[in-house]
XYZ file of C-alpha atoms in Angstrom:
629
model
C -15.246 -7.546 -6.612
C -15.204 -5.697 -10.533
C -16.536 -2.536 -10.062
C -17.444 -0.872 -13.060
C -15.795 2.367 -13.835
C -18.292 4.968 -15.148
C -16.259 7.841 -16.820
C -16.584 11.575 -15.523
C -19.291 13.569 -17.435
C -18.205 17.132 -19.146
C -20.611 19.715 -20.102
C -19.787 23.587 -20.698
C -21.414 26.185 -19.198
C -22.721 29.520 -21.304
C -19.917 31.234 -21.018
C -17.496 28.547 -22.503
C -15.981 27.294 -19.342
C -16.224 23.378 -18.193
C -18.694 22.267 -15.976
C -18.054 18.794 -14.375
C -18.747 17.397 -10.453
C -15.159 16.594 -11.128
C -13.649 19.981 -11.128
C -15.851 21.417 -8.802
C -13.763 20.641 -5.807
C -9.961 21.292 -7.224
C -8.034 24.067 -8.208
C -8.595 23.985 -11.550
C -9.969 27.576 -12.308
C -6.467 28.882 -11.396
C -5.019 26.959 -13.789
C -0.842 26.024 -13.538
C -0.083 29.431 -11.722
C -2.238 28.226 -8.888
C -0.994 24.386 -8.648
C 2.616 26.411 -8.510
C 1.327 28.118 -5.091
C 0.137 25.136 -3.643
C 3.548 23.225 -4.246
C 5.341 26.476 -3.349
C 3.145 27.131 0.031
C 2.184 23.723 1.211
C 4.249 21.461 0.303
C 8.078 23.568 0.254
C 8.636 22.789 -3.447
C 11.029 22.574 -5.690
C 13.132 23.094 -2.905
C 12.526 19.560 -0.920
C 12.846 17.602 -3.517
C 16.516 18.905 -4.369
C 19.186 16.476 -4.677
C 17.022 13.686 -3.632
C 16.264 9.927 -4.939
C 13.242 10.044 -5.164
C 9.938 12.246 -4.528
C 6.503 11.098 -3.993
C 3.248 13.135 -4.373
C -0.100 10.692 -3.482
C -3.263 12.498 -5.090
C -7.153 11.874 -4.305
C -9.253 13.339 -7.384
C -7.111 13.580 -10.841
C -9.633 14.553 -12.825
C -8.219 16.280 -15.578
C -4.283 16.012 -14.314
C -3.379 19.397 -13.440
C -1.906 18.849 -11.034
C 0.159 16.339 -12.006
C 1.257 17.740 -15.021
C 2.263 21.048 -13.252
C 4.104 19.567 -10.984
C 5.858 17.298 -13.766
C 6.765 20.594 -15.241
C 7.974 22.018 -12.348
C 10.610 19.488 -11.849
C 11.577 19.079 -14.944
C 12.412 22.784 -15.058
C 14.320 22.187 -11.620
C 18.109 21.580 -12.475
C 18.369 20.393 -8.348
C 15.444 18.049 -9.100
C 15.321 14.433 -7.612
C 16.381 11.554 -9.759
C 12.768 10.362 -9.852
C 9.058 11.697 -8.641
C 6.715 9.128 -8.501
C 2.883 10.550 -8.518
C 0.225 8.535 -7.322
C -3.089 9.596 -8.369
C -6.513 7.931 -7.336
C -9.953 8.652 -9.246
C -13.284 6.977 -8.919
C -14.253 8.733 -12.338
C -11.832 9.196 -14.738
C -12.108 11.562 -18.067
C -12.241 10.023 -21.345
C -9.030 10.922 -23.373
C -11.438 12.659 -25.764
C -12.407 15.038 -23.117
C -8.963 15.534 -21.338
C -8.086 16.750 -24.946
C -10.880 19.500 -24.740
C -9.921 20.589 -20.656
C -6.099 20.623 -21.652
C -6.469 23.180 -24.136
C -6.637 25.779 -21.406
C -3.248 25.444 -20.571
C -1.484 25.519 -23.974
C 1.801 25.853 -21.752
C 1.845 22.378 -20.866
C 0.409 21.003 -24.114
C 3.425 19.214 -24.830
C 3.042 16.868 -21.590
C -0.483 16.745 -21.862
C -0.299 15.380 -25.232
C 1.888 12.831 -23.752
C -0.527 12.072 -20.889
C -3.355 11.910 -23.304
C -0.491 9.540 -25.381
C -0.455 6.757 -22.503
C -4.054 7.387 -21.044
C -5.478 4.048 -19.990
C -8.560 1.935 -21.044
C -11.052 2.843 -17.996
C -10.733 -0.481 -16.039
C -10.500 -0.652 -12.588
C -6.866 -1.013 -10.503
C -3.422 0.357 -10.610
C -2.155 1.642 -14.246
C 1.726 2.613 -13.851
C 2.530 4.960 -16.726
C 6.068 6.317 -17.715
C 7.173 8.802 -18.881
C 10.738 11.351 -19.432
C 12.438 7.922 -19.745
C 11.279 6.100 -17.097
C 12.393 9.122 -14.385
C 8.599 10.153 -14.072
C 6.048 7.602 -13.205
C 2.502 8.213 -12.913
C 0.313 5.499 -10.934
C -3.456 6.403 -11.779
C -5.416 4.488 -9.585
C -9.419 3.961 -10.759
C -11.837 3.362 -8.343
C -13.267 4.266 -4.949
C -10.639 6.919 -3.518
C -11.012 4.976 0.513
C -10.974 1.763 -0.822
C -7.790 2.441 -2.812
C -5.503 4.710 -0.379
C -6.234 1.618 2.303
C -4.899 -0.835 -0.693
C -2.206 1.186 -1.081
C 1.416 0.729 -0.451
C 3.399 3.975 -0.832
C 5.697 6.426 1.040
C 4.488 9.767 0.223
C 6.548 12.821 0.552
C 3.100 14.981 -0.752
C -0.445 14.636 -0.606
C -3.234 16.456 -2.428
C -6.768 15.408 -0.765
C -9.972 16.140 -1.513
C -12.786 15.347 0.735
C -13.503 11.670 -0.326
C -10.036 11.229 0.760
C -10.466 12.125 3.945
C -12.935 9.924 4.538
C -10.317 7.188 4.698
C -8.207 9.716 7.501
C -7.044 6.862 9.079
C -4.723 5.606 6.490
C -2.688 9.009 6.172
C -0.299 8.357 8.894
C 0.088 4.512 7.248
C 1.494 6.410 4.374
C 3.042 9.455 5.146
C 6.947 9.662 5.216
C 8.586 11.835 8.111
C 7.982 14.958 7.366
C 5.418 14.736 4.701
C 3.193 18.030 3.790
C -0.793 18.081 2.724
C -3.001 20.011 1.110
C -6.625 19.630 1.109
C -9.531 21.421 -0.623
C -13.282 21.411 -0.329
C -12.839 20.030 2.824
C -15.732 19.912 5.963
C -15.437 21.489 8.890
C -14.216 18.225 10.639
C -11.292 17.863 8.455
C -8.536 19.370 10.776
C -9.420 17.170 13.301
C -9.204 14.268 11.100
C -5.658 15.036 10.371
C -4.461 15.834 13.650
C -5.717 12.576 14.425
C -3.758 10.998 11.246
C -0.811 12.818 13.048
C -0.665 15.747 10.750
C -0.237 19.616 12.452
C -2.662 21.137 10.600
C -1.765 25.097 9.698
C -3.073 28.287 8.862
C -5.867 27.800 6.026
C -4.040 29.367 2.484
C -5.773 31.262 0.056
C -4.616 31.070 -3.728
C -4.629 34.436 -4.750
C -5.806 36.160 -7.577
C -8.438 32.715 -8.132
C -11.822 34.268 -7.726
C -14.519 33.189 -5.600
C -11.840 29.785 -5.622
C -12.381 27.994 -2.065
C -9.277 27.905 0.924
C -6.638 25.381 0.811
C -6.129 23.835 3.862
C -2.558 22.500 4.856
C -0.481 20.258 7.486
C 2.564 18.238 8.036
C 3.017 15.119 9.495
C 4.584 14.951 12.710
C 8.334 14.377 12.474
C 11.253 15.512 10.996
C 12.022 14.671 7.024
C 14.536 12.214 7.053
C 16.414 10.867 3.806
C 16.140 7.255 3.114
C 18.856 4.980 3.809
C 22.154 4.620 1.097
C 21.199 1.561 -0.723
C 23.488 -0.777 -2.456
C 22.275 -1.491 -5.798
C 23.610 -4.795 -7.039
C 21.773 -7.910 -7.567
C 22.570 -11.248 -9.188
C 19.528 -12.662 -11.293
C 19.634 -16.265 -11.481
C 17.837 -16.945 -14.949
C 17.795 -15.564 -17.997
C 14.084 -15.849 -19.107
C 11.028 -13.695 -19.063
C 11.325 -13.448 -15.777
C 14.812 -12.875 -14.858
C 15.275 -10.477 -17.764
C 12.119 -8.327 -16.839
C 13.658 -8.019 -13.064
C 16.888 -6.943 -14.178
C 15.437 -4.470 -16.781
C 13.420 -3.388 -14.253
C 16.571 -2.754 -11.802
C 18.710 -1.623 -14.375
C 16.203 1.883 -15.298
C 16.640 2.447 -11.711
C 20.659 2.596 -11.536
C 21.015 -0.722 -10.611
C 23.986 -2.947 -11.741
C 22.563 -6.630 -12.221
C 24.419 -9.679 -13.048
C 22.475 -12.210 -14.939
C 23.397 -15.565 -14.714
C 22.008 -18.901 -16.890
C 23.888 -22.147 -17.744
C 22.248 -21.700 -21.466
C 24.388 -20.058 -24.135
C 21.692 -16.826 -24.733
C 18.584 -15.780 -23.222
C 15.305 -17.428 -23.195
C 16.471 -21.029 -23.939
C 14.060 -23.022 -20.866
C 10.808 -22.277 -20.073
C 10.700 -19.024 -22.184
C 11.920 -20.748 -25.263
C 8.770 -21.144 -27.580
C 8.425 -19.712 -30.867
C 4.807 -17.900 -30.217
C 3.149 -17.833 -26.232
C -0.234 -16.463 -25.435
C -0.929 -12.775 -24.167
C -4.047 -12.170 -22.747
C -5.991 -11.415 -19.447
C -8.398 -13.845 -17.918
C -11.577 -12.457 -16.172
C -13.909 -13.603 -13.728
C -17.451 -12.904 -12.836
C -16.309 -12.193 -9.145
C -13.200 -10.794 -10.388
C -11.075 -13.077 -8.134
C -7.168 -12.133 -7.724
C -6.689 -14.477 -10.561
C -8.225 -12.009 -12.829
C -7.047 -8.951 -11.492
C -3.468 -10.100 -11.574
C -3.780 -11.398 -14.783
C -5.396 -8.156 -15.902
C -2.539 -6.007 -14.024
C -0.012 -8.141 -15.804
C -1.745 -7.997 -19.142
C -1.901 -4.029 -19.196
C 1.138 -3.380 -17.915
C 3.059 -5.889 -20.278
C 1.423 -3.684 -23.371
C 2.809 -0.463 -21.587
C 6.100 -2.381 -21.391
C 6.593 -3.762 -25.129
C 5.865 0.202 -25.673
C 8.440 1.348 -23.501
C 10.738 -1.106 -25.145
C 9.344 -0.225 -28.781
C 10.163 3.849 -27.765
C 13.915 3.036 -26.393
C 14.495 0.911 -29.981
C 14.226 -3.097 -28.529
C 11.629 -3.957 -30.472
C 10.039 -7.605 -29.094
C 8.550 -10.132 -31.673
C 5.218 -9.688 -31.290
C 1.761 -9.651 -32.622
C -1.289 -7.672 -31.406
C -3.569 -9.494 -33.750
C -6.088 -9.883 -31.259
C -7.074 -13.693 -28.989
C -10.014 -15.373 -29.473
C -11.203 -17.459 -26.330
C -13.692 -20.069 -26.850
C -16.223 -21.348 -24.638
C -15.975 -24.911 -24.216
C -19.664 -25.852 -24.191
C -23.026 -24.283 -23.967
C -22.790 -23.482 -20.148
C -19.524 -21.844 -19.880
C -19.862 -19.498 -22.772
C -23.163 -18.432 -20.733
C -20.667 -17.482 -18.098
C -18.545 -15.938 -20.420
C -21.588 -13.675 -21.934
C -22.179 -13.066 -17.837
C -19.044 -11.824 -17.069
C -19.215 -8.858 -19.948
C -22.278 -8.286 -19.275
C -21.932 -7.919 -15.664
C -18.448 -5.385 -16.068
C -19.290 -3.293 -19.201
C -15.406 -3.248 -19.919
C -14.368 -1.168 -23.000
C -14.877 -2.818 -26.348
C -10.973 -2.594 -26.713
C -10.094 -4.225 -24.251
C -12.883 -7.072 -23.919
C -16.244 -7.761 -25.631
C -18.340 -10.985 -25.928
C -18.519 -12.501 -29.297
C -21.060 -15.050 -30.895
C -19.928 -18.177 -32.781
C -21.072 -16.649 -35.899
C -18.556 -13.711 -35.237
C -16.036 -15.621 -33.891
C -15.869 -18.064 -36.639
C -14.885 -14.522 -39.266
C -12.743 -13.890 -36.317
C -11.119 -17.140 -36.811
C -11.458 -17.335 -40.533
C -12.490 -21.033 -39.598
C -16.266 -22.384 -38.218
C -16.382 -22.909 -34.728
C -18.766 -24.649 -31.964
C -19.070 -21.612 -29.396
C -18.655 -17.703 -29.106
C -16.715 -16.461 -26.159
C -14.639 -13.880 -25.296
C -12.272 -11.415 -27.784
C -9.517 -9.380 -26.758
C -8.271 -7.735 -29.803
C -5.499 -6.030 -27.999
C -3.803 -9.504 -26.859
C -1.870 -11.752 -29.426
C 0.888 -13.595 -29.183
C 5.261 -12.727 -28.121
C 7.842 -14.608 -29.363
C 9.479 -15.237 -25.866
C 13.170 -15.028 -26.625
C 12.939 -11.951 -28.079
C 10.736 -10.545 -24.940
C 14.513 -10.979 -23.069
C 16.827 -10.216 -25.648
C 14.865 -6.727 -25.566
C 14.986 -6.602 -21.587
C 18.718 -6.767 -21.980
C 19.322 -4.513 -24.531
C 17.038 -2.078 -23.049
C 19.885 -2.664 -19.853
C 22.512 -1.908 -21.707
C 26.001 -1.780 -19.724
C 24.402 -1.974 -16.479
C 23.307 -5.860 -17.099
C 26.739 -8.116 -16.942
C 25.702 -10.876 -19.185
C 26.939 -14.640 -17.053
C 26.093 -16.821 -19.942
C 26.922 -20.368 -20.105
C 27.765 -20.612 -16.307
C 25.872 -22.752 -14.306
C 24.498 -22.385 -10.802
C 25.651 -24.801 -8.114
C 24.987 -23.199 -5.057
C 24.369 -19.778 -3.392
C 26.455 -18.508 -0.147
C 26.066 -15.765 2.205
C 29.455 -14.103 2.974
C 29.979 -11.150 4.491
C 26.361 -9.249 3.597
C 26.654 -10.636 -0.204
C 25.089 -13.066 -1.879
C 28.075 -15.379 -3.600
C 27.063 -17.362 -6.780
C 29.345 -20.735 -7.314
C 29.863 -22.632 -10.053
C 29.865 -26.497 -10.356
C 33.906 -26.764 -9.698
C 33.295 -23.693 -6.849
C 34.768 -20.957 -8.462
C 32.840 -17.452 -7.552
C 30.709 -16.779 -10.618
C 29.438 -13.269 -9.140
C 28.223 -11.507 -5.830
C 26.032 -8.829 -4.812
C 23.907 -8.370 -2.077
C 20.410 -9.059 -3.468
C 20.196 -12.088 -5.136
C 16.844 -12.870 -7.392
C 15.998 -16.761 -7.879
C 14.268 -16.426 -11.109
C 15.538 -19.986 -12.531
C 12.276 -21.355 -13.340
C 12.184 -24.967 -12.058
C 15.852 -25.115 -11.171
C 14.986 -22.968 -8.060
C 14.018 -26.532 -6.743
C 17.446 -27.255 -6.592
C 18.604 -24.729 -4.130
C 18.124 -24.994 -0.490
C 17.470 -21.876 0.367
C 14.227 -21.651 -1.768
C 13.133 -25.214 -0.226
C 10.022 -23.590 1.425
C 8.783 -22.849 -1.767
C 6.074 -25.760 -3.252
C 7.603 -25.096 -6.919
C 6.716 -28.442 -9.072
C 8.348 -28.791 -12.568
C 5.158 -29.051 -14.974
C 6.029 -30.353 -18.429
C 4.514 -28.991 -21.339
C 4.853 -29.868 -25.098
C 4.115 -27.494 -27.779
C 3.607 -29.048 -31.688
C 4.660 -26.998 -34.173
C 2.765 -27.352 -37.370
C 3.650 -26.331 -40.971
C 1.967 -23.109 -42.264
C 1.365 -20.738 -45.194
C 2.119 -17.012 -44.604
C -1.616 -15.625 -44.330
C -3.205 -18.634 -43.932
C -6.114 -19.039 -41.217
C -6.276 -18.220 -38.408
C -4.796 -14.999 -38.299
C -5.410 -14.260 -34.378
C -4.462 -16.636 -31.560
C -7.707 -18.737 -30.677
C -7.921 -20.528 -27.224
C -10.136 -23.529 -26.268
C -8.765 -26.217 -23.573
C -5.707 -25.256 -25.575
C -4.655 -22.568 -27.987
C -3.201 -22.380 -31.418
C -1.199 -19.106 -32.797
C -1.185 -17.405 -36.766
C 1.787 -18.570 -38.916
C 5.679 -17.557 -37.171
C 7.832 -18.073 -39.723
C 6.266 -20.870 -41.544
C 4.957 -22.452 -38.321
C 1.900 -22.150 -35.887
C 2.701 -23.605 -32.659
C -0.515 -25.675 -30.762
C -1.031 -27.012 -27.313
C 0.211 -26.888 -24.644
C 0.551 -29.968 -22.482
C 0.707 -29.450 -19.034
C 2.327 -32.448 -17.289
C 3.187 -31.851 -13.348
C 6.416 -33.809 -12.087
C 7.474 -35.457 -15.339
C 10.669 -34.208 -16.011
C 11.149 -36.212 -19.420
C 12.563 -33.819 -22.031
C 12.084 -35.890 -25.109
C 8.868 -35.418 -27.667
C 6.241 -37.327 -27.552
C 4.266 -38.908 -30.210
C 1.302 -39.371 -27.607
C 1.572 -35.817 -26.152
C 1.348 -34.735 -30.010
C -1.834 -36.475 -30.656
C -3.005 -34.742 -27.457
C -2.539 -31.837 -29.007
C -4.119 -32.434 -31.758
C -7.239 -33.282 -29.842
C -6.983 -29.713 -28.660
C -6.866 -28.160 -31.834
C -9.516 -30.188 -33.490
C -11.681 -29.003 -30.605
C -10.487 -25.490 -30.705
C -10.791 -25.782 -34.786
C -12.847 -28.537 -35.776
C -11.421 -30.059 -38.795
C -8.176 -28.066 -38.442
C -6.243 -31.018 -37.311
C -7.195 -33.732 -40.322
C -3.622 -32.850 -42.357
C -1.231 -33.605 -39.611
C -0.186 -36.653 -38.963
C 1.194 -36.951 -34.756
C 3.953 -39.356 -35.481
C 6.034 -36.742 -37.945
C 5.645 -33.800 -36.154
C 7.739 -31.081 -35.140
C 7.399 -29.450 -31.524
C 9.511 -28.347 -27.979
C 9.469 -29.587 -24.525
C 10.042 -26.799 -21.836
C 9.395 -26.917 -17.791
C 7.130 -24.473 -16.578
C 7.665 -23.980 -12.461
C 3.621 -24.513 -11.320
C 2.641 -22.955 -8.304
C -0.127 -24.713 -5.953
C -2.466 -22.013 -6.473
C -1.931 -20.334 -9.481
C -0.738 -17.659 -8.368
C 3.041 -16.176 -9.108
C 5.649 -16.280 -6.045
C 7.345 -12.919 -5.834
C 8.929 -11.261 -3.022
C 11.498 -12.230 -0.377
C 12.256 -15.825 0.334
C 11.641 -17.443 3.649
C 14.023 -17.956 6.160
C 11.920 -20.566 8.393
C 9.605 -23.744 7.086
C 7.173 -23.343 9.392
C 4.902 -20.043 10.732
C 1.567 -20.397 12.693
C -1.767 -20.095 10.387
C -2.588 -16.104 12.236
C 1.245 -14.857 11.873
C 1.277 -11.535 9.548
C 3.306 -11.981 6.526
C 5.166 -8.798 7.366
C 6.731 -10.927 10.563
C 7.637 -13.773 9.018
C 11.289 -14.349 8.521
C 13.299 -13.815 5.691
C 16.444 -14.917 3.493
C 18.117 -11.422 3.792
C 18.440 -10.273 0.490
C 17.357 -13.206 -1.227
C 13.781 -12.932 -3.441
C 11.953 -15.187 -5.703
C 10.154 -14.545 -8.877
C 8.481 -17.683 -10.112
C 5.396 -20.182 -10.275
C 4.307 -18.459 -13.281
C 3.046 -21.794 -14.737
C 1.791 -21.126 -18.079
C 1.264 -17.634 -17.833
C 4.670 -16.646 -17.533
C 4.103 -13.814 -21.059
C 0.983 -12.465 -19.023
C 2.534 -11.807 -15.560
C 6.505 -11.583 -16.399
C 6.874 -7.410 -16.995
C 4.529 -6.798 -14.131
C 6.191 -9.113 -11.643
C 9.806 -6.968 -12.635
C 8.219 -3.669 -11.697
C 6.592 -5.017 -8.626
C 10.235 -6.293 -7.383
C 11.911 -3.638 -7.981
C 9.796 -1.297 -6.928
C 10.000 -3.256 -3.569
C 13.848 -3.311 -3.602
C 13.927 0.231 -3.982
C 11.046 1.270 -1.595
C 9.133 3.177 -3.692
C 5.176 2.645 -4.416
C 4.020 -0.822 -5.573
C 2.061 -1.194 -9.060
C -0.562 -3.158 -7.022
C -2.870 -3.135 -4.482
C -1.821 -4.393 -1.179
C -3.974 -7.884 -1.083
C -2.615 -9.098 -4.703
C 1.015 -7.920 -3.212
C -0.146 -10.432 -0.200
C -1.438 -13.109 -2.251
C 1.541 -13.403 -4.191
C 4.078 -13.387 -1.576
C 6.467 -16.563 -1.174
C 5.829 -16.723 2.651
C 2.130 -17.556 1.823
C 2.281 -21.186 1.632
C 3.696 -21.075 5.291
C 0.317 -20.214 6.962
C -1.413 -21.884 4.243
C 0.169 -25.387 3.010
C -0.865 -26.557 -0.479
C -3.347 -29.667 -0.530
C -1.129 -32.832 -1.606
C -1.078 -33.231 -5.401
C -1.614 -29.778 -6.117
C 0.356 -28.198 -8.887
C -1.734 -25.771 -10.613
C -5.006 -25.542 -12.740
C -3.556 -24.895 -16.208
């Protein structure tokens, strides 16, 4: 369910100094020099992270980021530091970005990474928002919303944990996520709390007193039971089979991480199937409950902006527009629900805000029948150049395998082996990622997976530079601004017609859709002379993507955990992104290879669950069932 995020309050007291419930119960008064004794006396650093892959700190209470940015600037001064810390941070009431500007002038020493915090700070929605920063070797998860709900949604090895007493609350889940060997600290804690974290498996020490902090309340500290023990060598080479939005955001993904990733596609360049249209959709879509549907889409949708920046910053610039989507209701009764569902969630005007027909018709530049919903920070991505940025942004560690097609994958000797048609070895590693759109039907070792081919025809209509409308506009179907002379309108969404050829009918569908979307708009173009593409989008039964590792049986009983189910070793999907491959593409890379290289996932644990491969096994799609486009 959407729970609203109300913002933290600040107020100063006489004397100058903040006053919030916020940073009542952390360490703040101390400032750096006391976050520098906690890492120093509770948790052994910078000495255990030295020479390591990775280092995880989870956090209960940001509020202004302290912490985190102290302990960013303590590794970054380390020369022994580990490749990458990861910092997990939950808060139920985050600061505006106005306000973390007033709290971070205390500490002009870190003003530079503050000002890069404040640079990235998220729109105050709830869920997981993965920032980056120093290049992609320091990633910041800030988690918004209730601190026991999230640290049991969770799915994270931590190395570090900072609690407050909120935290503690949800004791139980410690030992869940603790590594071997993994230190605490815990502040404005209750008399109970030691107890709780024996009995989370933690050996709870002497209480620690920052010194020189006035009046500043005891630090209490453990570690979990168990000695610290590095995690396994792992062999980082995959082969991605596609060269789409998909494929190409996995092996981006990979590639920041020190992976070497072989992309293969039988097409000449990236982008050429599915991922091929001149202009796709980028938006969210909500939903009064706030089903997974919407939170996925709204994960994907946030993160995707965060990752055209990344790209922007490293100098592989996308095609893309932020000129805002208009979605239209499509009669009387669903733009009530539409109204409902902002009025029920309060999300920032940036992000979402209901608009009435009057207001979306200037929106449009063109009368319409309904208001709805406008997301000015959605537009449209020219999907070609969404992967031709992935693989730049690669560099040397993506081998390009273009023009080769896929016949058929072996395992030999703990590698996946790619073949060609006349069974030459194309390429081998041992993680191989089937992100081949539709074609993953055509591989046996993906046959548990209920992918169906759904056709879809875009038109492609003639259009003056300028001309209305200006911002993407959705209604049963959508229409984009002028692309290079062109708006592109539809789509079709055909399931099991595998026909590649354009269609005069489909056309005329689509301009239906646009003359319901634009009334009048259509009247100039004439179905039997237009332009337009076919592509194949892989649909999955329920919407929903299909990311994780592939199953190894066809069968599982309805109560079997997904964590028991078999697996293809070292074989993973990424697909049944249906039409909302733009939306859901950069997310579903970071999710994968965060998985592959067992560090925390950019989701909560249930949307990791619903979208895992092996779900169809306990529950089989209904007959017929290809997606609700």
């Amino acid at each position: 369910m959407y729970s609203t995020i109300t913002p933290a309050t600040l107020a100063f007291d006489a004397d100058g100094r903040p006053s919030s419930p916020c940073l009542d119960d952390a360490p703040h008064a101390g400032g750096p020099v006391a976050v520098l004794q906690i890492l120093q006396s509770c948790h052994g650093l910078p000495s255990r992270w030295g020479g390591r892959e990775a280092f995880t700190v989870v956090e209960s209470g940001f509020g202004p980021g302290l912490r985190f940015l102290a302990t960013w600037s303590a590794w970054r001064a380390d020369p022994a530091r580990s490749r990458r810390l990861h910092f997990v941070a939950i808060e139920e009431h985050p600061f505006s970005a106005a306000d973390l500007a007033r709290l971070h002038a205390a500490w002009p020493e870190l003003d530079a990474l503050a000002a890069e915090l404040r640079g990235q700070w998220p729109a105050l929605l709830p869920g997981v928002h993965r920032l980056s920063f120093d290049g992609g070797r320091v990633t910041l998860d800030l988690i918004f919303g209730d601190p026991v709900e999230a640290l049991a949604q969770l799915e994270a090895r931590a190395d570090a944990f900072h609690l407050d007493r909120l935290a503690l609350a949800g004791g139980e889940q410690l030992a869940r996520l603790a590594a071997p060997g993994a230190t605490l600290a815990a502040w404005a804690v209750d008399e109970g709390a030691g107890q709780v974290l024996q009995a989370a498996g933690f050996v709870v020490q002497d209480v620690v007193q920052e010194e020189g902090v006035a009046g500043h309340r005891p630090v209490l500290a453990g570690c979990f039971a168990g000695d610290a023990v590095p995690p396994p060598a792992v062999d980082r080479r995959a082969l991605v089979i596609g060269a789409g939005v998909a494929g190409t955001s996995v092996a981006e993904r990979l590639a920041a991480r020190g992976w070497r990733v072989a992309v293969i596609d039988e097409a000449d360049g990236p982008g050429q199937g599915a991922s091929g249209n001149k202009a796709g959709v980028f938006r969210p879509l909500p939903s009064l409950d706030d089903n997974r549907l919407a939170r996925i889409t709204r994960a994907g949708f946030l993160y995707g902006l965060r990752h055209l920046e990344c790209l922007a910053r490293a100098g592989h610039v996308p095609r893309w527009e932020a000129c805002g989507v208009l979605h239209l209701g499509r009669d009387a009764k669903q733009e009530g629900k539409m109204r409902a569902v902002v009025d029920a969630h309060q999300p920032p005007a940036d992000y979402l805000r209901f608009v009435s027909r009057e207001e979306a018709g200037q929106l449009a530049g063109w009368p319409v029948a309904a208001g709805g919903w406008w997301f000015p920070g959605g537009g449209w991505i020219q999907p070609p150049t969404l992967c031709a940025a992935n693989l730049a942004a690669g560099g040397e560690a993506i081998s390009r395998r273009f023009g080769q097609r896929l016949a058929r994958l072996e395992r030999s000797g703990g590698e996946w082996v790619a073949f060609d048609p006349a069974g030459a070895e194309i390429a081998r590693a041992p993680v191989a990622i089937l992100a081949n759109g539709v074609g993953i039907r055509a591989l046996p070792e993906a046959a548990s997976l209920p992918v169906r081919p759904a056709r879809g025809q875009v038109s492609h209509l003639p259009a003056e530079p300028g001309s209305a409308p200006r911002v993407v506009v959705c209604r049963l179907g959508y229409v984009s601004p002028e692309v290079d002379g062109l708006r592109c309108a539809g789509a079709t969404f055909i399931a099991d017609d595998e026909g590649c050829e354009l269609r005069e009918a489909e056309h005329r569908e689509n301009m239906q859709k646009l003359d319901f979307i634009l009334p009048g708009f259509a009247a100039p173009f004439d179905p039997a002379s237009l332009a337009g593409r076919v592509g194949f989008r892989p649909a999955s039964p329920d919407r929903l993507p299909m990311i994780g590792a592939v199953p190894a049986v066809a069968r599982a009983e309805r109560d079997t955990p997904l964590g028991v189910i078999p697996r293809q070793p070292g074989l993973y999907a990424v697909s049944g992104f249906g039409a909302r491959g733009l939306v859901w593409a950069s997310l579903a890379g970071e999710l994968l290879a965060s998985q592959l290289n067992g560090e925390p996932l950019p989701l909560a644990r249930d949307l990791v669950d619903a979208m895992d491969p092996a779900r169809y096994l306990l529950k089989p799609p209904r007959p017929g069932s290809a997606g609700d486009e």
